[in-house]
PDB file of C-alpha atoms and ligand atoms in Angstrom:
ATOM      1  CA  MET A 553      -0.245  -0.361   0.445  1.00 78.00           C
ATOM      2  CA  THR A 554       1.322   3.220  -0.977  1.00 90.00           C
ATOM      3  CA  ALA A 555       2.725   4.970   1.916  1.00 97.00           C
ATOM      4  CA  SER A 556       0.575   8.267   3.214  1.00 98.00           C
ATOM      5  CA  LEU A 557       3.633  10.224   3.974  1.00 98.00           C
ATOM      6  CA  GLU A 558       7.004   9.621   2.593  1.00 98.00           C
ATOM      7  CA  VAL A 559      10.114  11.706   3.473  1.00 98.00           C
ATOM      8  CA  ARG A 560      13.135  10.480   1.784  1.00 98.00           C
ATOM      9  CA  ARG A 561      16.240  12.010   2.022  1.00 98.00           C
ATOM     10  CA  LEU A 562      15.247  15.255   3.164  1.00 98.00           C
ATOM     11  CA  ALA A 563      17.714  18.989   3.256  1.00 98.00           C
ATOM     12  CA  TYR A 564      17.019  22.177   3.657  1.00 98.00           C
ATOM     13  CA  ALA A 565      19.718  25.282   4.605  1.00 98.00           C
ATOM     14  CA  TYR A 566      18.076  28.618   4.788  1.00 98.00           C
ATOM     15  CA  PRO A 567      18.865  31.398   2.438  1.00 97.00           C
ATOM     16  CA  ASP A 568      21.526  32.628   5.192  1.00 98.00           C
ATOM     17  CA  GLY A 569      23.094  29.346   5.445  1.00 97.00           C
ATOM     18  CA  THR A 570      21.332  27.871   8.485  1.00 97.00           C
ATOM     19  CA  GLN A 571      21.920  24.260   7.412  1.00 98.00           C
ATOM     20  CA  ALA A 572      18.030  22.742   9.290  1.00 98.00           C
ATOM     21  CA  LEU A 573      17.766  20.023   7.975  1.00 98.00           C
ATOM     22  CA  PHE A 574      20.228  17.505   6.564  1.00 98.00           C
ATOM     23  CA  GLY A 575      18.660  13.907   5.377  1.00 97.00           C
ATOM     24  CA  VAL A 576      15.915  13.713   7.531  1.00 98.00           C
ATOM     25  CA  ASP A 577      14.074   9.697   6.406  1.00 98.00           C
ATOM     26  CA  PHE A 578      10.547   8.277   7.794  1.00 98.00           C
ATOM     27  CA  GLU A 579       7.956   7.013   6.277  1.00 98.00           C
ATOM     28  CA  ILE A 580       4.166   7.572   7.456  1.00 98.00           C
ATOM     29  CA  ALA A 581       1.132   4.881   6.836  1.00 98.00           C
ATOM     30  CA  ARG A 582      -1.902   5.168   6.198  1.00 97.00           C
ATOM     31  CA  GLY A 583      -4.091   5.398   9.206  1.00 96.00           C
ATOM     32  CA  GLU A 584      -1.162   6.157  11.864  1.00 97.00           C
ATOM     33  CA  ARG A 585      -1.338   8.564  14.049  1.00 98.00           C
ATOM     34  CA  VAL A 586       2.815  10.154  14.302  1.00 98.00           C
ATOM     35  CA  ALA A 587       4.109  12.583  16.476  1.00 98.00           C
ATOM     36  CA  LEU A 588       6.842  14.699  16.231  1.00 98.00           C
ATOM     37  CA  LEU A 589       9.236  15.463  18.912  1.00 98.00           C
ATOM     38  CA  GLY A 590      12.857  17.644  19.470  1.00 96.00           C
ATOM     39  CA  PRO A 591      13.589  20.719  20.940  1.00 94.00           C
ATOM     40  CA  ASN A 592      13.583  24.213  20.146  1.00 94.00           C
ATOM     41  CA  GLY A 593      15.569  24.495  16.678  1.00 95.00           C
ATOM     42  CA  ALA A 594      15.475  20.917  15.696  1.00 97.00           C
ATOM     43  CA  GLY A 595      13.773  21.917  12.118  1.00 97.00           C
ATOM     44  CA  LYS A 596      10.294  21.115  13.160  1.00 96.00           C
ATOM     45  CA  THR A 597       9.258  23.921  11.555  1.00 94.00           C
ATOM     46  CA  THR A 598      10.674  23.197   8.240  1.00 96.00           C
ATOM     47  CA  LEU A 599      10.307  19.975   8.089  1.00 97.00           C
ATOM     48  CA  VAL A 600       6.193  20.425   8.452  1.00 96.00           C
ATOM     49  CA  MET A 601       7.095  23.238   5.804  1.00 95.00           C
ATOM     50  CA  HIS A 602       8.257  21.177   2.876  1.00 97.00           C
ATOM     51  CA  LEU A 603       5.570  18.549   3.667  1.00 97.00           C
ATOM     52  CA  ASN A 604       2.993  21.209   0.943  1.00 93.00           C
ATOM     53  CA  GLY A 605       5.257  23.295  -0.701  1.00 95.00           C
ATOM     54  CA  ILE A 606       5.597  25.911   1.523  1.00 95.00           C
ATOM     55  CA  LEU A 607       9.682  25.368   1.404  1.00 96.00           C
ATOM     56  CA  THR A 608      11.245  23.699  -2.092  1.00 96.00           C
ATOM     57  CA  PRO A 609      14.227  20.694  -0.494  1.00 96.00           C
ATOM     58  CA  GLY A 610      17.485  22.169  -1.046  1.00 95.00           C
ATOM     59  CA  HIS A 611      18.471  18.532  -1.662  1.00 97.00           C
ATOM     60  CA  GLY A 612      15.818  15.158  -1.467  1.00 98.00           C
ATOM     61  CA  THR A 613      12.218  14.359  -1.922  1.00 98.00           C
ATOM     62  CA  VAL A 614       8.708  14.763   0.050  1.00 98.00           C
ATOM     63  CA  THR A 615       5.824  12.091  -1.228  1.00 98.00           C
ATOM     64  CA  VAL A 616       2.021  12.674  -0.484  1.00 98.00           C
ATOM     65  CA  ALA A 617       0.270   9.980  -0.943  1.00 97.00           C
ATOM     66  CA  GLY A 618       2.344   8.032  -4.410  1.00 97.00           C
ATOM     67  CA  LEU A 619       2.862  12.555  -5.440  1.00 97.00           C
ATOM     68  CA  PRO A 620       5.974  13.884  -5.336  1.00 97.00           C
ATOM     69  CA  VAL A 621       5.812  17.573  -3.829  1.00 97.00           C
ATOM     70  CA  GLY A 622       6.773  19.656  -6.478  1.00 95.00           C
ATOM     71  CA  LYS A 623       6.182  23.085  -8.110  1.00 93.00           C
ATOM     72  CA  ASP A 624       3.015  21.482 -10.650  1.00 95.00           C
ATOM     73  CA  SER A 625       2.011  19.147  -8.008  1.00 96.00           C
ATOM     74  CA  LEU A 626       0.624  21.824  -5.378  1.00 95.00           C
ATOM     75  CA  LYS A 627      -2.381  22.769  -5.411  1.00 94.00           C
ATOM     76  CA  GLU A 628      -3.103  18.386  -5.500  1.00 96.00           C
ATOM     77  CA  ILE A 629      -0.420  19.038  -2.143  1.00 97.00           C
ATOM     78  CA  ARG A 630      -2.146  21.673  -0.185  1.00 95.00           C
ATOM     79  CA  ARG A 631      -5.532  19.493  -1.288  1.00 95.00           C
ATOM     80  CA  ARG A 632      -3.562  16.211   0.363  1.00 97.00           C
ATOM     81  CA  VAL A 633      -1.809  17.861   3.176  1.00 97.00           C
ATOM     82  CA  GLY A 634      -4.478  19.663   6.265  1.00 96.00           C
ATOM     83  CA  LEU A 635      -1.675  22.394   7.990  1.00 96.00           C
ATOM     84  CA  VAL A 636      -2.753  22.597  11.109  1.00 95.00           C
ATOM     85  CA  PHE A 637      -0.779  25.985  12.079  1.00 91.00           C
ATOM     86  CA  GLN A 638      -0.324  27.007  15.542  1.00 90.00           C
ATOM     87  CA  ASP A 639      -2.262  30.087  15.865  1.00 93.00           C
ATOM     88  CA  PRO A 640      -6.175  29.591  14.855  1.00 95.00           C
ATOM     89  CA  ASP A 641      -6.170  33.446  13.864  1.00 94.00           C
ATOM     90  CA  ASP A 642      -3.753  32.629  11.158  1.00 93.00           C
ATOM     91  CA  GLN A 643      -5.954  30.032   9.795  1.00 94.00           C
ATOM     92  CA  LEU A 644      -9.549  31.367  10.619  1.00 96.00           C
ATOM     93  CA  PHE A 645     -10.233  35.441   7.715  1.00 95.00           C
ATOM     94  CA  MET A 646     -13.823  35.106   6.888  1.00 97.00           C
ATOM     95  CA  PRO A 647     -16.530  36.284   9.060  1.00 97.00           C
ATOM     96  CA  THR A 648     -18.470  33.494   9.721  1.00 98.00           C
ATOM     97  CA  VAL A 649     -17.458  30.300  10.938  1.00 98.00           C
ATOM     98  CA  ARG A 650     -19.295  28.954   7.748  1.00 98.00           C
ATOM     99  CA  GLU A 651     -16.877  31.470   5.263  1.00 98.00           C
ATOM    100  CA  ASP A 652     -14.084  30.040   6.495  1.00 98.00           C
ATOM    101  CA  VAL A 653     -14.858  26.493   6.363  1.00 98.00           C
ATOM    102  CA  ALA A 654     -16.311  26.743   2.939  1.00 98.00           C
ATOM    103  CA  PHE A 655     -13.132  28.543   1.553  1.00 97.00           C
ATOM    104  CA  GLY A 656     -10.773  25.779   0.462  1.00 96.00           C
ATOM    105  CA  PRO A 657     -13.090  23.444  -0.959  1.00 97.00           C
ATOM    106  CA  ALA A 658     -14.648  26.638  -3.349  1.00 97.00           C
ATOM    107  CA  ASN A 659     -11.119  27.142  -4.344  1.00 94.00           C
ATOM    108  CA  LEU A 660     -11.305  23.337  -6.204  1.00 93.00           C
ATOM    109  CA  GLY A 661     -15.082  24.592  -7.654  1.00 95.00           C
ATOM    110  CA  ILE A 662     -17.325  23.034  -5.317  1.00 97.00           C
ATOM    111  CA  ARG A 663     -20.272  24.510  -4.711  1.00 97.00           C
ATOM    112  CA  GLY A 664     -23.417  23.537  -3.646  1.00 97.00           C
ATOM    113  CA  GLU A 665     -25.183  21.134  -1.695  1.00 98.00           C
ATOM    114  CA  GLU A 666     -21.750  19.308  -2.495  1.00 97.00           C
ATOM    115  CA  LEU A 667     -19.765  22.304  -0.047  1.00 98.00           C
ATOM    116  CA  ARG A 668     -22.481  22.422   2.362  1.00 98.00           C
ATOM    117  CA  ARG A 669     -22.300  19.121   2.911  1.00 98.00           C
ATOM    118  CA  ARG A 670     -18.622  19.765   3.487  1.00 97.00           C
ATOM    119  CA  VAL A 671     -18.998  22.258   5.770  1.00 98.00           C
ATOM    120  CA  GLU A 672     -21.048  20.262   8.373  1.00 98.00           C
ATOM    121  CA  GLU A 673     -19.463  17.300   8.247  1.00 97.00           C
ATOM    122  CA  ALA A 674     -16.061  18.957   8.876  1.00 97.00           C
ATOM    123  CA  LEU A 675     -18.125  21.184  11.759  1.00 98.00           C
ATOM    124  CA  ASP A 676     -19.642  18.261  13.259  1.00 97.00           C
ATOM    125  CA  ARG A 677     -16.279  16.227  13.024  1.00 96.00           C
ATOM    126  CA  VAL A 678     -15.566  18.838  15.571  1.00 96.00           C
ATOM    127  CA  GLY A 679     -17.954  18.946  17.308  1.00 96.00           C
ATOM    128  CA  MET A 680     -19.076  23.008  16.085  1.00 97.00           C
ATOM    129  CA  LEU A 681     -21.642  23.056  13.965  1.00 97.00           C
ATOM    130  CA  ASP A 682     -23.890  24.508  16.350  1.00 97.00           C
ATOM    131  CA  VAL A 683     -21.978  27.657  15.679  1.00 97.00           C
ATOM    132  CA  VAL A 684     -21.603  27.172  12.370  1.00 97.00           C
ATOM    133  CA  ASP A 685     -23.091  31.189  11.359  1.00 97.00           C
ATOM    134  CA  ARG A 686     -20.596  33.078  13.785  1.00 98.00           C
ATOM    135  CA  PRO A 687     -17.819  35.311  13.897  1.00 98.00           C
ATOM    136  CA  PRO A 688     -15.024  32.885  15.211  1.00 97.00           C
ATOM    137  CA  HIS A 689     -13.368  36.140  16.884  1.00 95.00           C
ATOM    138  CA  HIS A 690     -16.714  35.022  19.014  1.00 96.00           C
ATOM    139  CA  LEU A 691     -15.866  32.394  19.976  1.00 97.00           C
ATOM    140  CA  SER A 692     -12.965  31.037  22.718  1.00 95.00           C
ATOM    141  CA  PHE A 693      -9.558  29.760  21.498  1.00 95.00           C
ATOM    142  CA  GLY A 694      -9.856  25.915  21.805  1.00 95.00           C
ATOM    143  CA  GLN A 695     -13.298  27.183  19.827  1.00 96.00           C
ATOM    144  CA  ARG A 696     -11.261  28.351  17.293  1.00 97.00           C
ATOM    145  CA  ARG A 697      -8.557  25.872  16.938  1.00 97.00           C
ATOM    146  CA  ARG A 698     -11.690  23.266  16.367  1.00 97.00           C
ATOM    147  CA  VAL A 699     -12.124  24.818  13.596  1.00 97.00           C
ATOM    148  CA  ALA A 700      -8.520  25.408  12.174  1.00 97.00           C
ATOM    149  CA  VAL A 701      -8.936  21.849  12.103  1.00 97.00           C
ATOM    150  CA  ALA A 702     -12.234  21.833  10.412  1.00 97.00           C
ATOM    151  CA  THR A 703     -10.973  24.130   7.575  1.00 97.00           C
ATOM    152  CA  VAL A 704      -8.990  21.989   6.271  1.00 96.00           C
ATOM    153  CA  LEU A 705     -10.956  18.309   7.145  1.00 97.00           C
ATOM    154  CA  ALA A 706     -13.840  19.653   4.666  1.00 97.00           C
ATOM    155  CA  MET A 707     -10.449  20.308   2.007  1.00 96.00           C
ATOM    156  CA  GLU A 708     -10.863  15.970   2.623  1.00 95.00           C
ATOM    157  CA  PRO A 709      -6.474  15.798   3.500  1.00 96.00           C
ATOM    158  CA  GLU A 710      -4.682  12.556   2.885  1.00 96.00           C
ATOM    159  CA  ILE A 711      -2.889  13.663   5.765  1.00 98.00           C
ATOM    160  CA  LEU A 712      -3.509  16.072   9.498  1.00 98.00           C
ATOM    161  CA  VAL A 713      -0.395  18.107  10.164  1.00 98.00           C
ATOM    162  CA  LEU A 714      -0.571  19.848  13.643  1.00 97.00           C
ATOM    163  CA  ASP A 715       1.706  22.085  14.796  1.00 94.00           C
ATOM    164  CA  GLU A 716       1.592  22.483  18.717  1.00 94.00           C
ATOM    165  CA  PRO A 717      -1.832  21.355  18.539  1.00 95.00           C
ATOM    166  CA  SER A 718      -2.459  21.206  22.526  1.00 95.00           C
ATOM    167  CA  SER A 719      -0.792  24.922  23.109  1.00 94.00           C
ATOM    168  CA  ASN A 720      -3.140  27.717  24.519  1.00 94.00           C
ATOM    169  CA  LEU A 721      -5.782  25.000  25.779  1.00 96.00           C
ATOM    170  CA  ASP A 722      -6.930  24.574  29.501  1.00 95.00           C
ATOM    171  CA  PRO A 723      -6.937  21.651  30.359  1.00 95.00           C
ATOM    172  CA  ALA A 724     -10.875  20.813  29.588  1.00 95.00           C
ATOM    173  CA  SER A 725     -10.381  22.503  25.592  1.00 95.00           C
ATOM    174  CA  ARG A 726      -7.395  20.298  25.587  1.00 96.00           C
ATOM    175  CA  ARG A 727      -9.182  16.985  26.714  1.00 96.00           C
ATOM    176  CA  GLU A 728     -11.379  17.981  23.972  1.00 94.00           C
ATOM    177  CA  LEU A 729      -9.508  18.325  21.919  1.00 95.00           C
ATOM    178  CA  ALA A 730      -8.255  15.213  22.092  1.00 96.00           C
ATOM    179  CA  GLU A 731     -10.974  13.515  22.058  1.00 95.00           C
ATOM    180  CA  ILE A 732     -11.782  14.540  18.557  1.00 95.00           C
ATOM    181  CA  LEU A 733      -8.423  13.820  17.500  1.00 95.00           C
ATOM    182  CA  ARG A 734      -8.535   9.947  18.298  1.00 94.00           C
ATOM    183  CA  GLY A 735     -12.649   9.917  16.607  1.00 92.00           C
ATOM    184  CA  LEU A 736     -10.745  11.679  12.984  1.00 93.00           C
ATOM    185  CA  ASP A 737     -10.141   8.188  11.017  1.00 91.00           C
ATOM    186  CA  VAL A 738      -7.327  10.027   9.196  1.00 95.00           C
ATOM    187  CA  THR A 739      -3.600  10.105   8.586  1.00 97.00           C
ATOM    188  CA  VAL A 740      -2.093  12.284  11.501  1.00 98.00           C
ATOM    189  CA  LEU A 741       1.767  13.751  11.854  1.00 98.00           C
ATOM    190  CA  MET A 742       1.168  16.251  15.472  1.00 98.00           C
ATOM    191  CA  VAL A 743       4.864  18.755  16.079  1.00 97.00           C
ATOM    192  CA  THR A 744       4.349  19.023  19.770  1.00 95.00           C
ATOM    193  CA  HIS A 745       6.049  19.530  22.404  1.00 92.00           C
ATOM    194  CA  ASP A 746       3.525  17.407  25.243  1.00 94.00           C
ATOM    195  CA  LEU A 747       4.435  14.374  25.655  1.00 96.00           C
ATOM    196  CA  PRO A 748       1.378  13.020  27.701  1.00 96.00           C
ATOM    197  CA  TYR A 749      -0.653  14.404  24.695  1.00 96.00           C
ATOM    198  CA  ALA A 750       2.049  12.535  22.077  1.00 97.00           C
ATOM    199  CA  MET A 751       1.699   9.340  24.704  1.00 97.00           C
ATOM    200  CA  GLU A 752      -2.237   9.624  24.853  1.00 96.00           C
ATOM    201  CA  LEU A 753      -2.874   9.999  20.775  1.00 97.00           C
ATOM    202  CA  CYS A 754       0.192   8.362  18.866  1.00 97.00           C
ATOM    203  CA  GLU A 755       1.017   5.082  19.118  1.00 97.00           C
ATOM    204  CA  ARG A 756       3.972   6.285  17.312  1.00 98.00           C
ATOM    205  CA  ALA A 757       7.281   8.668  17.797  1.00 98.00           C
ATOM    206  CA  LEU A 758       9.275  10.592  16.047  1.00 98.00           C
ATOM    207  CA  ILE A 759      12.307  12.806  17.548  1.00 98.00           C
ATOM    208  CA  LEU A 760      13.628  15.102  15.803  1.00 98.00           C
ATOM    209  CA  SER A 761      16.941  16.493  16.391  1.00 97.00           C
ATOM    210  CA  GLY A 762      19.562  18.990  15.000  1.00 96.00           C
ATOM    211  CA  GLY A 763      18.212  18.287  11.766  1.00 97.00           C
ATOM    212  CA  VAL A 764      17.647  14.423  12.002  1.00 97.00           C
ATOM    213  CA  ILE A 765      15.484  11.798  12.940  1.00 98.00           C
ATOM    214  CA  ALA A 766      17.190  10.537  16.208  1.00 98.00           C
ATOM    215  CA  ALA A 767      14.774   7.994  16.724  1.00 98.00           C
ATOM    216  CA  ASP A 768      11.169   6.600  16.091  1.00 98.00           C
ATOM    217  CA  GLY A 769       9.902   4.002  17.824  1.00 98.00           C
ATOM    218  CA  PRO A 770       6.233   3.059  20.040  1.00 98.00           C
ATOM    219  CA  THR A 771       5.231   6.461  21.509  1.00 98.00           C
ATOM    220  CA  ARG A 772       6.070   4.062  25.050  1.00 97.00           C
ATOM    221  CA  GLU A 773       9.315   3.306  24.304  1.00 97.00           C
ATOM    222  CA  ILE A 774      10.446   6.337  23.401  1.00 97.00           C
ATOM    223  CA  LEU A 775       9.011   8.382  26.306  1.00 97.00           C
ATOM    224  CA  ALA A 776      10.565   5.115  29.036  1.00 96.00           C
ATOM    225  CA  ASP A 777      13.702   5.729  27.903  1.00 96.00           C
ATOM    226  CA  ALA A 778      14.878   8.849  29.719  1.00 95.00           C
ATOM    227  CA  GLU A 779      18.630   9.285  28.208  1.00 97.00           C
ATOM    228  CA  LEU A 780      17.138   9.614  24.678  1.00 98.00           C
ATOM    229  CA  LEU A 781      14.589  12.145  26.447  1.00 97.00           C
ATOM    230  CA  ALA A 782      17.904  14.090  27.768  1.00 97.00           C
ATOM    231  CA  ALA A 783      20.275  14.088  24.863  1.00 97.00           C
ATOM    232  CA  HIS A 784      16.949  15.483  23.013  1.00 97.00           C
ATOM    233  CA  ARG A 785      15.962  18.180  25.645  1.00 96.00           C
ATOM    234  CA  LEU A 786      12.416  16.711  26.271  1.00 97.00           C
ATOM    235  CA  GLU A 787      10.957  16.012  29.135  1.00 95.00           C
ATOM    236  CA  LEU A 788       8.074  14.549  31.218  1.00 95.00           C
ATOM    237  CA  PRO A 789       5.800  16.718  33.919  1.00 92.00           C
ATOM    238  CA  TYR A 790       6.850  16.114  37.115  1.00 91.00           C
ATOM    239  CA  GLY A 791       5.275  12.779  37.901  1.00 90.00           C
ATOM    240  CA  PHE A 792       4.152  11.529  35.088  1.00 92.00           C
ATOM    241  CA  ALA A 793       4.044   8.176  35.284  1.00 89.00           C
ATOM    242  CA  LEU A 794       3.692   6.113  31.481  1.00 90.00           C
ATOM    243  CA  PRO A 795       0.975   4.045  30.917  1.00 87.00           C
ATOM    244  CA  ARG A 796       2.265   0.003  31.657  1.00 84.00           C
ATOM    245  CA  ALA A 797       3.629  -1.897  28.402  1.00 78.00           C
ATOM    246  CA  GLU A 798       0.884  -4.009  26.857  1.00 70.00           C
ATOM    247  CA  HIS A 799       3.602  -6.570  26.304  1.00 64.00           C
ATOM    248  CA  SER A 800       6.113  -6.797  29.572  1.00 52.00           C
ATOM    249  CA  SER A 801       9.261  -8.920  28.487  1.00 51.00           C
TER     250      SER A 801
HETATM  251  N1  LIG B 368      13.808  31.792   8.815  1.00 53.04           N
HETATM  252  C1  LIG B 368      14.574  31.419   9.016  1.00 53.04           C
HETATM  253  N2  LIG B 368      16.351  31.495   7.885  1.00 53.04           N
HETATM  254  C2  LIG B 368      16.765  31.299   9.078  1.00 53.04           C
HETATM  255  N3  LIG B 368      17.525  30.902   9.955  1.00 53.04           N
HETATM  256  C3  LIG B 368      16.408  29.749  10.300  1.00 53.04           C
HETATM  257  C4  LIG B 368      14.939  30.283   9.665  1.00 53.04           C
HETATM  258  N4  LIG B 368      13.748  29.645  10.310  1.00 53.04           N
HETATM  259  C5  LIG B 368      14.546  28.585  10.866  1.00 53.04           C
HETATM  260  N5  LIG B 368      15.550  29.162  10.910  1.00 53.04           N
HETATM  261  C6  LIG B 368      16.831  27.649  11.779  1.00 53.04           C
HETATM  262  O1  LIG B 368      16.734  26.667  11.825  1.00 53.04           O
HETATM  263  C7  LIG B 368      16.728  25.507  12.298  1.00 53.04           C
HETATM  264  C8  LIG B 368      15.218  24.560  12.522  1.00 53.04           C
HETATM  265  O2  LIG B 368      14.521  25.759  13.171  1.00 53.04           O
HETATM  266  P1  LIG B 368      12.973  25.393  13.085  1.00 53.04           P
HETATM  267  O3  LIG B 368      12.328  24.319  12.163  1.00 53.04           O
HETATM  268  O4  LIG B 368      12.086  26.624  13.099  1.00 53.04           O
HETATM  269  O5  LIG B 368      13.120  24.430  14.402  1.00 53.04           O
HETATM  270  P2  LIG B 368      11.851  23.776  15.509  1.00 53.04           P
HETATM  271  O6  LIG B 368      10.656  24.482  14.912  1.00 53.04           O
HETATM  272  O7  LIG B 368      12.161  22.634  15.775  1.00 53.04           O
HETATM  273  O8  LIG B 368      11.508  25.254  16.926  1.00 53.04           O
HETATM  274  C9  LIG B 368      16.935  26.747  13.661  1.00 53.04           C
HETATM  275  O9  LIG B 368      18.569  26.535  13.539  1.00 53.04           O
HETATM  276  C10 LIG B 368      16.814  28.166  13.373  1.00 53.04           C
HETATM  277  O10 LIG B 368      17.464  29.196  14.392  1.00 53.04           O
HETATM  278 MG1  LIG B 369       8.644  25.704  15.576  1.00 53.04          MG
END
């Protein structure tokens, strides 16, 4: 089966010469939920910006469900890769929630009943259907983040890519978003510093550090490796206990 996302030998230097990625290799199978962990400056945002062609690789390739990211494929790639920015206010700019969620699909030429179905289904999946006619700026931060997720779900993406989805959420909103994300039947790549969130939502985790993949494995095993975490400046919250392993060896 074709992977949802395939990243091969991806290297990138910014115009000022800062080398941010040094040959990143991984793939994500359809339906997987993967956490992307790593210290500040590791290259996480740089990597994410390659997934939908905001940045163009110096070397290497990114392929989304068999389609290579490139100049000629950008429109389809941006439909397939649903990027949810860290700040929902970078994603919501229309007078109503409905118009914000309709914006992407309408750009693809979808109209009428199909557009309405897309919008309402996407909002329903994040529990925000009841605010469809309200202005986004009247919603709470947590609600705006859920609407931001709906704007990309309405594109029926191959993969949902979230940058720090739990940041700035109060505990109840954080838990509600976790329940929503866990219930989605879509491939997910989630950048996070919130290790318990990674544990809760993602069966697999990658550590990106110094522009390379330093670890790739079951989230539980990665979080149980204190030396590995310390080497990459990752810390579990005080008192956090990992769930017990399903298979003890
Ligand atoms: N626009 C830029 N110009 C030059 N260097 C940059 C730019 N953006 C990020 N960098 C550098 O690239 C490296 C990776 O940054 P980034 O991808 O933002 O890491 P992360 O998201 O993991 O914190 C860092 O050394 C950072 O300083
Ligand atoms: Mg970043």
